Amino acid sequence: MNEIKGFFDEYAKFVDDVTSEIGNFSRMDNAVAGLAGEAGEIGDLWKKLKFHNKELSEENRQKLVDELSDVCWYAMQAAIALDVDMDEVIRHNVEKLRARHPHGFSPEYMKFKKD
């Protein structure tokens, strides 16, 4: 567990070190706008793959990874602005989802079936 925390602490330091000196409100403002933009880029590429008959080639897979890495960047910016460790954010997410889905995933819980 300490290795994971160390990894996130090192990443947070890297993100903070290469970010202009800004206050937490501005950092959070940038993080929110960035997360929305990067999520939109992932969504747009996925739309093209699914509905425009593009292939999930290695190049398109790498584009998705690139955008996902940008999501991580902005998520870390938000964590820094909120003064919360990213490993704490992830632990919170796991706890929240375990409480919501105590028996794990089961197809009978799905409201809609995939095509």
XYZ file of C-alpha atoms in Angstrom:
115
model
C 0.000 0.000 0.000
C 2.858 2.396 0.772
C 4.219 1.822 -2.732
C 0.922 2.991 -4.241
C 0.766 6.038 -1.987
C 4.389 6.803 -2.867
C 3.585 6.581 -6.579
C 0.659 8.991 -6.265
C 2.664 11.355 -4.042
C 5.451 11.409 -6.636
C 2.949 12.063 -9.430
C 1.285 14.850 -7.413
C 4.689 16.485 -6.899
C 5.430 16.215 -10.626
C 2.054 17.735 -11.564
C 2.486 20.522 -9.027
C 6.088 21.232 -10.070
C 5.191 21.735 -13.736
C 2.094 23.838 -13.063
C 2.179 27.623 -12.940
C 1.771 29.054 -9.483
C -1.964 29.523 -9.122
C -4.359 29.509 -6.223
C -6.508 26.520 -5.407
C -9.659 28.096 -6.850
C -7.942 28.699 -10.195
C -6.378 25.236 -10.093
C -9.784 23.656 -9.487
C -11.351 25.811 -12.199
C -8.684 24.595 -14.642
C -9.121 20.987 -13.486
C -12.903 21.026 -13.973
C -12.634 22.565 -17.437
C -9.831 20.173 -18.363
C -11.694 17.075 -17.163
C -14.753 18.074 -19.167
C -12.674 18.697 -22.272
C -10.661 15.487 -22.053
C -13.759 13.388 -21.320
C -15.304 14.979 -24.412
C -12.276 14.008 -26.502
C -12.516 10.399 -25.306
C -16.257 10.411 -26.000
C -15.826 11.862 -29.468
C -13.212 9.291 -30.444
C -15.321 6.458 -29.041
C -18.340 7.768 -30.990
C -16.287 7.648 -34.187
C -15.138 4.133 -33.409
C -18.630 2.892 -32.629
C -20.892 4.780 -35.017
C -18.593 5.803 -37.870
C -17.150 2.322 -38.366
C -13.628 3.314 -37.361
C -11.468 0.467 -36.168
C -9.944 0.194 -32.742
C -6.515 0.171 -34.329
C -3.358 0.461 -32.260
C -3.209 4.136 -33.287
C -6.765 4.814 -32.043
C -6.135 2.773 -28.903
C -3.077 4.933 -28.234
C -5.154 8.092 -28.795
C -7.587 6.863 -26.121
C -4.692 6.150 -23.752
C -3.298 9.639 -24.440
C -6.627 11.265 -23.591
C -7.063 9.062 -20.528
C -3.629 10.169 -19.321
C -4.807 13.777 -19.673
C -7.843 12.907 -17.529
C -5.411 11.672 -14.861
C -3.497 14.945 -15.067
C -6.594 17.042 -14.450
C -7.881 14.668 -11.761
C -4.592 15.137 -9.925
C -4.912 18.923 -10.336
C -8.348 18.685 -8.688
C -6.981 16.509 -5.882
C -4.199 19.023 -5.219
C -6.714 21.887 -5.204
C -8.902 19.986 -2.735
C -5.878 18.972 -0.631
C -6.707 15.287 -0.848
C -4.378 12.414 -1.732
C -5.307 10.555 -4.918
C -4.989 7.185 -3.188
C -7.589 8.444 -0.700
C -9.872 9.439 -3.596
C -9.560 5.960 -5.108
C -10.121 4.241 -1.749
C -13.244 6.371 -1.278
C -14.472 5.322 -4.729
C -13.944 1.635 -3.909
C -15.811 1.989 -0.607
C -18.676 3.860 -2.277
C -19.030 1.260 -5.035
C -18.791 -1.680 -2.613
C -21.616 -0.149 -0.578
C -23.661 0.410 -3.745
C -22.945 -3.061 -5.144
C -22.307 -5.296 -2.122
C -22.609 -8.479 -4.185
C -20.542 -7.230 -7.092
C -21.759 -6.955 -10.651
C -24.629 -9.131 -11.779
C -26.409 -8.936 -15.156
C -29.836 -9.073 -13.500
C -29.121 -5.644 -12.016
C -28.816 -4.134 -15.478
C -31.826 -2.094 -16.559
C -30.886 -2.216 -20.219
C -29.224 -4.966 -22.122
C -26.297 -4.311 -24.399
C -26.806 -4.978 -28.070
